[in-house]
PDB file of C-alpha atoms in Angstrom:
ATOM      1  CA  UNK A   1     -11.551  67.780  17.631  1.00 48.00           C
ATOM      2  CA  UNK A   2     -13.368  65.599  20.163  1.00 48.00           C
ATOM      3  CA  UNK A   3     -15.552  64.213  17.364  1.00 52.00           C
ATOM      4  CA  UNK A   4     -12.476  63.307  15.327  1.00 46.00           C
ATOM      5  CA  UNK A   5     -10.878  61.501  18.287  1.00 42.00           C
ATOM      6  CA  UNK A   6     -14.122  59.601  18.915  1.00 43.00           C
ATOM      7  CA  UNK A   7     -14.313  58.514  15.279  1.00 43.00           C
ATOM      8  CA  UNK A   8     -10.706  57.299  15.365  1.00 43.00           C
ATOM      9  CA  UNK A   9     -11.337  55.300  18.558  1.00 42.00           C
ATOM     10  CA  UNK A  10     -14.449  53.725  17.068  1.00 45.00           C
ATOM     11  CA  UNK A  11     -12.550  52.805  13.917  1.00 51.00           C
ATOM     12  CA  UNK A  12      -9.788  51.151  15.953  1.00 47.00           C
ATOM     13  CA  UNK A  13     -12.111  49.170  18.229  1.00 47.00           C
ATOM     14  CA  UNK A  14     -12.205  46.059  15.973  1.00 53.00           C
ATOM     15  CA  UNK A  15      -8.408  46.000  15.910  1.00 50.00           C
ATOM     16  CA  UNK A  16      -8.214  46.425  19.686  1.00 48.00           C
ATOM     17  CA  UNK A  17     -10.673  43.559  20.154  1.00 54.00           C
ATOM     18  CA  UNK A  18      -8.657  41.387  17.769  1.00 48.00           C
ATOM     19  CA  UNK A  19      -5.453  42.018  19.701  1.00 57.00           C
ATOM     20  CA  UNK A  20      -7.199  41.248  22.985  1.00 56.00           C
ATOM     21  CA  UNK A  21      -8.528  37.944  21.671  1.00 73.00           C
ATOM     22  CA  UNK A  22      -6.209  34.978  22.212  1.00 83.00           C
ATOM     23  CA  UNK A  23      -5.983  33.126  18.918  1.00 90.00           C
ATOM     24  CA  UNK A  24      -6.186  29.349  18.956  1.00 88.00           C
ATOM     25  CA  UNK A  25      -3.323  27.370  17.390  1.00 87.00           C
ATOM     26  CA  UNK A  26      -4.240  25.369  14.300  1.00 87.00           C
ATOM     27  CA  UNK A  27      -4.088  21.608  14.574  1.00 86.00           C
ATOM     28  CA  UNK A  28      -3.837  19.295  11.604  1.00 88.00           C
ATOM     29  CA  UNK A  29      -7.078  17.362  11.000  1.00 89.00           C
ATOM     30  CA  UNK A  30      -7.138  13.669  11.970  1.00 92.00           C
ATOM     31  CA  UNK A  31      -3.642  13.924  13.444  1.00 95.00           C
ATOM     32  CA  UNK A  32      -2.697  12.921  16.967  1.00 96.00           C
ATOM     33  CA  UNK A  33       0.517  12.899  18.959  1.00 97.00           C
ATOM     34  CA  UNK A  34       1.543   9.605  20.539  1.00 97.00           C
ATOM     35  CA  UNK A  35       4.384   9.923  23.119  1.00 98.00           C
ATOM     36  CA  UNK A  36       6.785   6.998  23.028  1.00 98.00           C
ATOM     37  CA  UNK A  37       9.863   6.216  25.078  1.00 98.00           C
ATOM     38  CA  UNK A  38      12.636   4.251  23.399  1.00 98.00           C
ATOM     39  CA  UNK A  39      13.410   0.968  25.124  1.00 98.00           C
ATOM     40  CA  UNK A  40      16.784   1.072  23.340  1.00 98.00           C
ATOM     41  CA  UNK A  41      18.345   4.396  24.356  1.00 97.00           C
ATOM     42  CA  UNK A  42      15.781   5.587  26.925  1.00 97.00           C
ATOM     43  CA  UNK A  43      14.994   8.761  24.971  1.00 97.00           C
ATOM     44  CA  UNK A  44      11.554  10.327  24.707  1.00 98.00           C
ATOM     45  CA  UNK A  45      10.081  10.597  21.221  1.00 98.00           C
ATOM     46  CA  UNK A  46       6.711  11.435  19.689  1.00 98.00           C
ATOM     47  CA  UNK A  47       4.808   9.835  16.835  1.00 98.00           C
ATOM     48  CA  UNK A  48       2.731  12.193  14.689  1.00 98.00           C
ATOM     49  CA  UNK A  49      -0.058   9.949  13.417  1.00 98.00           C
ATOM     50  CA  UNK A  50      -2.282  11.192  10.594  1.00 98.00           C
ATOM     51  CA  UNK A  51      -5.297   9.019   9.870  1.00 97.00           C
ATOM     52  CA  UNK A  52      -7.100   8.899   6.513  1.00 96.00           C
ATOM     53  CA  UNK A  53     -10.502  10.486   6.034  1.00 93.00           C
ATOM     54  CA  UNK A  54     -13.124   7.915   6.930  1.00 91.00           C
ATOM     55  CA  UNK A  55     -10.884   5.928   9.272  1.00 95.00           C
ATOM     56  CA  UNK A  56     -13.356   6.197  12.157  1.00 92.00           C
ATOM     57  CA  UNK A  57     -16.276   5.116   9.960  1.00 94.00           C
ATOM     58  CA  UNK A  58     -14.662   2.272   8.032  1.00 93.00           C
ATOM     59  CA  UNK A  59     -14.059   0.162  11.103  1.00 93.00           C
ATOM     60  CA  UNK A  60     -13.320  -3.024   9.167  1.00 94.00           C
ATOM     61  CA  UNK A  61     -10.763  -1.509   6.838  1.00 96.00           C
ATOM     62  CA  UNK A  62      -7.029  -1.861   7.465  1.00 97.00           C
ATOM     63  CA  UNK A  63      -4.530   0.585   5.981  1.00 97.00           C
ATOM     64  CA  UNK A  64      -0.917   0.579   4.799  1.00 97.00           C
ATOM     65  CA  UNK A  65       1.374   2.902   6.745  1.00 98.00           C
ATOM     66  CA  UNK A  66       4.037   5.328   5.589  1.00 98.00           C
ATOM     67  CA  UNK A  67       6.580   5.810   8.344  1.00 98.00           C
ATOM     68  CA  UNK A  68       8.835   8.835   7.971  1.00 98.00           C
ATOM     69  CA  UNK A  69      11.682  10.526   9.807  1.00 98.00           C
ATOM     70  CA  UNK A  70      12.195  14.272  10.441  1.00 98.00           C
ATOM     71  CA  UNK A  71       8.514  14.335  11.353  1.00 98.00           C
ATOM     72  CA  UNK A  72       7.903  18.074  11.777  1.00 96.00           C
ATOM     73  CA  UNK A  73       9.765  18.859   8.538  1.00 97.00           C
ATOM     74  CA  UNK A  74       7.901  16.338   6.392  1.00 97.00           C
ATOM     75  CA  UNK A  75       4.380  16.124   7.804  1.00 97.00           C
ATOM     76  CA  UNK A  76       2.973  18.966   5.681  1.00 96.00           C
ATOM     77  CA  UNK A  77       4.438  17.651   2.421  1.00 96.00           C
ATOM     78  CA  UNK A  78       3.365  14.057   2.968  1.00 97.00           C
ATOM     79  CA  UNK A  79      -0.095  15.007   4.222  1.00 96.00           C
ATOM     80  CA  UNK A  80      -0.672  17.099   1.114  1.00 96.00           C
ATOM     81  CA  UNK A  81       0.733  14.452  -1.228  1.00 96.00           C
ATOM     82  CA  UNK A  82      -1.305  11.602   0.228  1.00 97.00           C
ATOM     83  CA  UNK A  83      -4.495  13.691   0.366  1.00 94.00           C
ATOM     84  CA  UNK A  84      -4.413  14.086  -3.401  1.00 95.00           C
ATOM     85  CA  UNK A  85      -2.522  10.986  -4.514  1.00 95.00           C
ATOM     86  CA  UNK A  86      -3.054   8.213  -1.962  1.00 95.00           C
ATOM     87  CA  UNK A  87      -6.004   8.743   0.358  1.00 91.00           C
ATOM     88  CA  UNK A  88      -6.208   5.367   2.084  1.00 95.00           C
ATOM     89  CA  UNK A  89      -2.974   5.416   4.057  1.00 97.00           C
ATOM     90  CA  UNK A  90      -1.852   6.162   7.602  1.00 98.00           C
ATOM     91  CA  UNK A  91       1.113   8.496   8.088  1.00 98.00           C
ATOM     92  CA  UNK A  92       3.412   8.011  11.089  1.00 98.00           C
ATOM     93  CA  UNK A  93       6.119  10.604  11.595  1.00 98.00           C
ATOM     94  CA  UNK A  94       8.876   9.740  14.075  1.00 98.00           C
ATOM     95  CA  UNK A  95      10.070  12.836  15.892  1.00 98.00           C
ATOM     96  CA  UNK A  96      13.563  13.780  16.959  1.00 98.00           C
ATOM     97  CA  UNK A  97      14.385  12.929  20.560  1.00 98.00           C
ATOM     98  CA  UNK A  98      12.497  15.389  22.746  1.00 97.00           C
ATOM     99  CA  UNK A  99      14.512  15.179  25.968  1.00 96.00           C
ATOM    100  CA  UNK A 100      18.013  15.850  24.677  1.00 95.00           C
ATOM    101  CA  UNK A 101      20.405  17.867  26.828  1.00 92.00           C
ATOM    102  CA  UNK A 102      19.166  21.467  27.023  1.00 94.00           C
ATOM    103  CA  UNK A 103      22.553  22.903  26.073  1.00 92.00           C
ATOM    104  CA  UNK A 104      22.682  20.691  22.970  1.00 92.00           C
ATOM    105  CA  UNK A 105      19.192  21.763  21.938  1.00 94.00           C
ATOM    106  CA  UNK A 106      20.085  25.415  22.438  1.00 94.00           C
ATOM    107  CA  UNK A 107      23.331  25.234  20.462  1.00 93.00           C
ATOM    108  CA  UNK A 108      22.374  22.808  17.663  1.00 94.00           C
ATOM    109  CA  UNK A 109      18.580  22.969  17.407  1.00 96.00           C
ATOM    110  CA  UNK A 110      15.689  20.642  18.179  1.00 97.00           C
ATOM    111  CA  UNK A 111      16.764  18.332  15.347  1.00 97.00           C
ATOM    112  CA  UNK A 112      20.165  17.523  16.891  1.00 97.00           C
ATOM    113  CA  UNK A 113      19.360  13.853  17.572  1.00 98.00           C
ATOM    114  CA  UNK A 114      19.064  13.157  13.820  1.00 98.00           C
ATOM    115  CA  UNK A 115      22.861  13.353  13.499  1.00 97.00           C
ATOM    116  CA  UNK A 116      23.111  10.403  15.865  1.00 98.00           C
ATOM    117  CA  UNK A 117      19.975   8.459  14.949  1.00 98.00           C
ATOM    118  CA  UNK A 118      20.067   8.585  11.143  1.00 98.00           C
ATOM    119  CA  UNK A 119      23.785   8.024  10.464  1.00 98.00           C
ATOM    120  CA  UNK A 120      25.512   4.670  10.123  1.00 97.00           C
ATOM    121  CA  UNK A 121      29.182   5.490  10.723  1.00 96.00           C
ATOM    122  CA  UNK A 122      31.055   7.624  13.273  1.00 96.00           C
ATOM    123  CA  UNK A 123      32.661  10.904  12.249  1.00 94.00           C
ATOM    124  CA  UNK A 124      36.421  10.982  11.723  1.00 93.00           C
ATOM    125  CA  UNK A 125      36.468  14.320  13.538  1.00 94.00           C
ATOM    126  CA  UNK A 126      36.880  13.338  17.191  1.00 96.00           C
ATOM    127  CA  UNK A 127      35.371  16.555  18.542  1.00 95.00           C
ATOM    128  CA  UNK A 128      32.297  16.325  16.336  1.00 95.00           C
ATOM    129  CA  UNK A 129      31.936  12.650  17.172  1.00 96.00           C
ATOM    130  CA  UNK A 130      32.094  13.324  20.914  1.00 95.00           C
ATOM    131  CA  UNK A 131      29.448  16.031  20.578  1.00 95.00           C
ATOM    132  CA  UNK A 132      26.955  14.422  18.187  1.00 96.00           C
ATOM    133  CA  UNK A 133      27.586  10.662  18.584  1.00 96.00           C
ATOM    134  CA  UNK A 134      27.217   9.899  14.870  1.00 97.00           C
ATOM    135  CA  UNK A 135      26.615   6.314  13.782  1.00 97.00           C
ATOM    136  CA  UNK A 136      23.765   5.099  15.999  1.00 98.00           C
ATOM    137  CA  UNK A 137      21.362   4.219  13.177  1.00 98.00           C
ATOM    138  CA  UNK A 138      21.393   0.620  14.397  1.00 98.00           C
ATOM    139  CA  UNK A 139      19.879   1.697  17.710  1.00 98.00           C
ATOM    140  CA  UNK A 140      17.273   3.906  16.061  1.00 98.00           C
ATOM    141  CA  UNK A 141      16.262   1.120  13.707  1.00 98.00           C
ATOM    142  CA  UNK A 142      15.879  -1.239  16.663  1.00 98.00           C
ATOM    143  CA  UNK A 143      13.670   1.372  18.342  1.00 98.00           C
ATOM    144  CA  UNK A 144      11.463   1.588  15.246  1.00 98.00           C
ATOM    145  CA  UNK A 145      11.237  -2.166  14.761  1.00 98.00           C
ATOM    146  CA  UNK A 146      10.679  -2.927  18.443  1.00 98.00           C
ATOM    147  CA  UNK A 147       8.774   0.043  19.889  1.00 98.00           C
ATOM    148  CA  UNK A 148       7.286   2.096  17.052  1.00 98.00           C
ATOM    149  CA  UNK A 149       5.808  -0.803  15.099  1.00 98.00           C
ATOM    150  CA  UNK A 150       4.444  -2.389  18.263  1.00 98.00           C
ATOM    151  CA  UNK A 151       2.755   0.835  19.416  1.00 98.00           C
ATOM    152  CA  UNK A 152       1.282   1.686  16.010  1.00 98.00           C
ATOM    153  CA  UNK A 153       0.071  -1.791  15.126  1.00 98.00           C
ATOM    154  CA  UNK A 154      -1.542  -2.271  18.535  1.00 97.00           C
ATOM    155  CA  UNK A 155      -3.428   1.037  18.373  1.00 97.00           C
ATOM    156  CA  UNK A 156      -4.374   1.371  14.692  1.00 98.00           C
ATOM    157  CA  UNK A 157      -5.749  -0.872  11.952  1.00 97.00           C
ATOM    158  CA  UNK A 158      -2.711  -1.401   9.763  1.00 98.00           C
ATOM    159  CA  UNK A 159      -1.360  -3.771   7.124  1.00 97.00           C
ATOM    160  CA  UNK A 160       2.135  -4.656   8.393  1.00 96.00           C
ATOM    161  CA  UNK A 161       3.031  -6.393   5.125  1.00 95.00           C
ATOM    162  CA  UNK A 162       2.695  -3.049   3.307  1.00 95.00           C
ATOM    163  CA  UNK A 163       4.811  -0.804   5.513  1.00 98.00           C
ATOM    164  CA  UNK A 164       6.514   2.006   3.613  1.00 98.00           C
ATOM    165  CA  UNK A 165       9.292   4.395   4.572  1.00 98.00           C
ATOM    166  CA  UNK A 166      10.027   7.963   3.487  1.00 98.00           C
ATOM    167  CA  UNK A 167      13.328   9.630   4.366  1.00 98.00           C
ATOM    168  CA  UNK A 168      15.201  12.596   2.950  1.00 98.00           C
ATOM    169  CA  UNK A 169      18.892  13.523   3.161  1.00 97.00           C
ATOM    170  CA  UNK A 170      20.160  11.892   6.378  1.00 98.00           C
ATOM    171  CA  UNK A 171      16.724  10.283   6.559  1.00 98.00           C
ATOM    172  CA  UNK A 172      17.549   8.774   3.165  1.00 98.00           C
ATOM    173  CA  UNK A 173      20.798   7.402   4.543  1.00 98.00           C
ATOM    174  CA  UNK A 174      18.875   5.856   7.427  1.00 98.00           C
ATOM    175  CA  UNK A 175      16.366   4.285   5.049  1.00 98.00           C
ATOM    176  CA  UNK A 176      19.129   2.788   2.941  1.00 97.00           C
ATOM    177  CA  UNK A 177      20.670   1.350   6.096  1.00 97.00           C
ATOM    178  CA  UNK A 178      17.318  -0.219   7.061  1.00 97.00           C
ATOM    179  CA  UNK A 179      17.011  -1.698   3.564  1.00 96.00           C
ATOM    180  CA  UNK A 180      20.451  -3.316   3.757  1.00 95.00           C
ATOM    181  CA  UNK A 181      20.608  -4.288   7.420  1.00 95.00           C
ATOM    182  CA  UNK A 182      17.024  -5.524   7.845  1.00 95.00           C
ATOM    183  CA  UNK A 183      15.279  -5.515   4.430  1.00 92.00           C
ATOM    184  CA  UNK A 184      12.020  -6.784   5.921  1.00 93.00           C
ATOM    185  CA  UNK A 185      11.583  -3.631   8.021  1.00 97.00           C
ATOM    186  CA  UNK A 186       9.579  -2.041   5.200  1.00 97.00           C
ATOM    187  CA  UNK A 187       8.147  -3.330   1.938  1.00 96.00           C
ATOM    188  CA  UNK A 188       8.559   0.002   0.130  1.00 97.00           C
ATOM    189  CA  UNK A 189      11.326   2.582   0.502  1.00 98.00           C
ATOM    190  CA  UNK A 190      11.241   6.205  -0.727  1.00 98.00           C
ATOM    191  CA  UNK A 191      14.755   7.597  -0.356  1.00 98.00           C
ATOM    192  CA  UNK A 192      15.225  11.224  -1.342  1.00 98.00           C
ATOM    193  CA  UNK A 193      18.748  12.602  -1.884  1.00 98.00           C
ATOM    194  CA  UNK A 194      20.335  10.122   0.563  1.00 97.00           C
ATOM    195  CA  UNK A 195      23.476  11.612   2.091  1.00 96.00           C
ATOM    196  CA  UNK A 196      25.732   8.567   1.916  1.00 95.00           C
ATOM    197  CA  UNK A 197      29.107   9.977   0.880  1.00 91.00           C
ATOM    198  CA  UNK A 198      30.993   9.089   4.041  1.00 89.00           C
ATOM    199  CA  UNK A 199      29.230   5.775   4.553  1.00 93.00           C
ATOM    200  CA  UNK A 200      29.243   4.196   1.114  1.00 92.00           C
ATOM    201  CA  UNK A 201      31.952   1.648   1.972  1.00 93.00           C
ATOM    202  CA  UNK A 202      30.064   0.498   5.070  1.00 95.00           C
ATOM    203  CA  UNK A 203      26.773   0.272   3.162  1.00 95.00           C
ATOM    204  CA  UNK A 204      28.489  -1.670   0.378  1.00 92.00           C
ATOM    205  CA  UNK A 205      29.668  -4.257   2.902  1.00 93.00           C
ATOM    206  CA  UNK A 206      26.115  -4.608   4.206  1.00 93.00           C
ATOM    207  CA  UNK A 207      24.889  -5.135   0.657  1.00 91.00           C
ATOM    208  CA  UNK A 208      27.462  -7.871   0.067  1.00 89.00           C
ATOM    209  CA  UNK A 209      26.142  -9.746   3.108  1.00 88.00           C
ATOM    210  CA  UNK A 210      22.542  -9.830   1.865  1.00 85.00           C
ATOM    211  CA  UNK A 211      21.392 -12.822  -0.137  1.00 78.00           C
ATOM    212  CA  UNK A 212      17.898 -11.583  -0.944  1.00 82.00           C
ATOM    213  CA  UNK A 213      16.279  -8.167  -0.625  1.00 89.00           C
ATOM    214  CA  UNK A 214      12.538  -8.410  -1.194  1.00 90.00           C
ATOM    215  CA  UNK A 215      11.568  -4.739  -1.404  1.00 94.00           C
ATOM    216  CA  UNK A 216      10.535  -1.934  -3.731  1.00 95.00           C
ATOM    217  CA  UNK A 217      12.842   1.087  -3.711  1.00 96.00           C
ATOM    218  CA  UNK A 218      12.413   4.609  -5.088  1.00 97.00           C
ATOM    219  CA  UNK A 219      15.595   6.723  -5.043  1.00 97.00           C
ATOM    220  CA  UNK A 220      15.901  10.302  -6.247  1.00 97.00           C
ATOM    221  CA  UNK A 221      18.063  13.399  -6.063  1.00 98.00           C
ATOM    222  CA  UNK A 222      18.086  16.888  -7.563  1.00 97.00           C
ATOM    223  CA  UNK A 223      19.728  17.622 -10.907  1.00 97.00           C
ATOM    224  CA  UNK A 224      21.817  20.268  -9.139  1.00 97.00           C
ATOM    225  CA  UNK A 225      23.325  17.889  -6.574  1.00 97.00           C
ATOM    226  CA  UNK A 226      26.464  16.885  -8.444  1.00 94.00           C
ATOM    227  CA  UNK A 227      28.491  15.767  -5.442  1.00 94.00           C
ATOM    228  CA  UNK A 228      25.703  13.764  -3.810  1.00 96.00           C
ATOM    229  CA  UNK A 229      24.485  12.271  -7.096  1.00 96.00           C
ATOM    230  CA  UNK A 230      27.945  10.829  -7.764  1.00 95.00           C
ATOM    231  CA  UNK A 231      27.776   8.736  -4.598  1.00 95.00           C
ATOM    232  CA  UNK A 232      24.158   7.741  -5.179  1.00 96.00           C
ATOM    233  CA  UNK A 233      24.842   6.717  -8.791  1.00 95.00           C
ATOM    234  CA  UNK A 234      27.770   4.634  -7.628  1.00 93.00           C
ATOM    235  CA  UNK A 235      25.606   2.845  -5.094  1.00 93.00           C
ATOM    236  CA  UNK A 236      22.779   2.370  -7.587  1.00 93.00           C
ATOM    237  CA  UNK A 237      25.284   0.562  -9.802  1.00 91.00           C
ATOM    238  CA  UNK A 238      26.156  -1.706  -6.882  1.00 89.00           C
ATOM    239  CA  UNK A 239      22.478  -2.392  -6.183  1.00 89.00           C
ATOM    240  CA  UNK A 240      21.746  -3.180  -9.819  1.00 85.00           C
ATOM    241  CA  UNK A 241      24.711  -5.514 -10.093  1.00 82.00           C
ATOM    242  CA  UNK A 242      24.121  -7.308  -6.810  1.00 76.00           C
ATOM    243  CA  UNK A 243      21.754  -9.819  -8.434  1.00 67.00           C
ATOM    244  CA  UNK A 244      19.076  -9.147  -5.861  1.00 64.00           C
ATOM    245  CA  UNK A 245      16.343 -10.788  -7.903  1.00 64.00           C
ATOM    246  CA  UNK A 246      13.510  -9.586  -5.670  1.00 82.00           C
ATOM    247  CA  UNK A 247      14.635  -5.951  -5.470  1.00 88.00           C
ATOM    248  CA  UNK A 248      12.580  -3.557  -7.603  1.00 91.00           C
ATOM    249  CA  UNK A 249      14.479  -0.306  -8.084  1.00 93.00           C
ATOM    250  CA  UNK A 250      13.185   3.007  -9.470  1.00 96.00           C
ATOM    251  CA  UNK A 251      15.427   6.038  -9.923  1.00 96.00           C
ATOM    252  CA  UNK A 252      14.261   9.571 -10.773  1.00 97.00           C
ATOM    253  CA  UNK A 253      16.043  12.921 -11.017  1.00 97.00           C
ATOM    254  CA  UNK A 254      14.211  15.995  -9.740  1.00 97.00           C
ATOM    255  CA  UNK A 255      14.713  19.630 -10.650  1.00 96.00           C
ATOM    256  CA  UNK A 256      16.754  21.717  -8.235  1.00 97.00           C
ATOM    257  CA  UNK A 257      19.314  21.467  -5.481  1.00 97.00           C
ATOM    258  CA  UNK A 258      19.163  19.556  -2.191  1.00 97.00           C
ATOM    259  CA  UNK A 259      16.437  21.777  -0.733  1.00 96.00           C
ATOM    260  CA  UNK A 260      14.480  22.456  -3.902  1.00 97.00           C
ATOM    261  CA  UNK A 261      14.088  18.762  -4.713  1.00 97.00           C
ATOM    262  CA  UNK A 262      12.199  17.958  -1.491  1.00 97.00           C
ATOM    263  CA  UNK A 263       8.598  18.785  -2.568  1.00 96.00           C
ATOM    264  CA  UNK A 264       8.856  16.965  -5.885  1.00 97.00           C
ATOM    265  CA  UNK A 265      10.426  13.951  -4.158  1.00 97.00           C
ATOM    266  CA  UNK A 266       7.410  13.726  -1.851  1.00 97.00           C
ATOM    267  CA  UNK A 267       4.957  14.072  -4.751  1.00 97.00           C
ATOM    268  CA  UNK A 268       6.730  11.651  -7.083  1.00 97.00           C
ATOM    269  CA  UNK A 269       7.512   9.201  -4.285  1.00 98.00           C
ATOM    270  CA  UNK A 270       3.898   9.031  -3.127  1.00 98.00           C
ATOM    271  CA  UNK A 271       2.746   8.705  -6.748  1.00 97.00           C
ATOM    272  CA  UNK A 272       5.123   5.770  -7.212  1.00 97.00           C
ATOM    273  CA  UNK A 273       3.888   4.192  -3.973  1.00 97.00           C
ATOM    274  CA  UNK A 274       0.227   4.632  -4.885  1.00 96.00           C
ATOM    275  CA  UNK A 275       0.852   2.845  -8.178  1.00 93.00           C
ATOM    276  CA  UNK A 276       2.381  -0.063  -6.306  1.00 86.00           C
ATOM    277  CA  UNK A 277      -0.698  -0.227  -4.078  1.00 78.00           C
ATOM    278  CA  UNK A 278      -2.933  -0.362  -7.180  1.00 70.00           C
ATOM    279  CA  UNK A 279      -0.877  -3.308  -8.464  1.00 70.00           C
ATOM    280  CA  UNK A 280      -1.732  -5.229  -5.290  1.00 65.00           C
ATOM    281  CA  UNK A 281      -5.466  -5.059  -5.964  1.00 56.00           C
TER     282      UNK A 281
END
């Protein structure tokens, strides 16, 4: 019996050693976290900056940048897509506000600030509006234009004339707002399944005020998003009929619903963007 117990203990030793060893968390290669305080609303954010392979060696090369919202949700998809489809690009993910009220974070999740930062109009529900403060996209865009661009372009070798944006869902609404309010914010816009139903009238008024939009825009949604696609199609008609002679518009329909269309949107959007970069050379 003692021999059997000894054999069992010896067999379990590797497992006991494994449990006793503290495993190191994995960090994404060539990615660093840049803390950044907003000079607009005073909130604390982070930029997740992923540099291309060879950045440290090619000291004379400057790179286009893809800025994207919902950073922790999108970093894996965009890193994978650019690794295979567009190597020479810097990725900058803008986080949600890190120092939100603890009770809000506990009840609504770490992404709660996106309801305020990415939306262009207030909610008609007074209780929801008081809680989430919808409709502050103007402040978030000012933060990006004033603070994010300044920090990134001072620290990294970038090509400001080739800034691109990727946003999905509410991030797509925010990107469409940036396109219409300040078209020069980015040169290229990838807008996946933009949730614009409640804001289409406001966005239409912004479009009517613009004389020239000099930008390239990729818009998509899933083929199983009937409600959302109706609003997007309506706005695409407005964009196409607005006589914006310098607006290049590409529209694609992905397979799946709102969640299922995300990976293909990243892959197709980056493919579209890489083709535009080739055209520049």
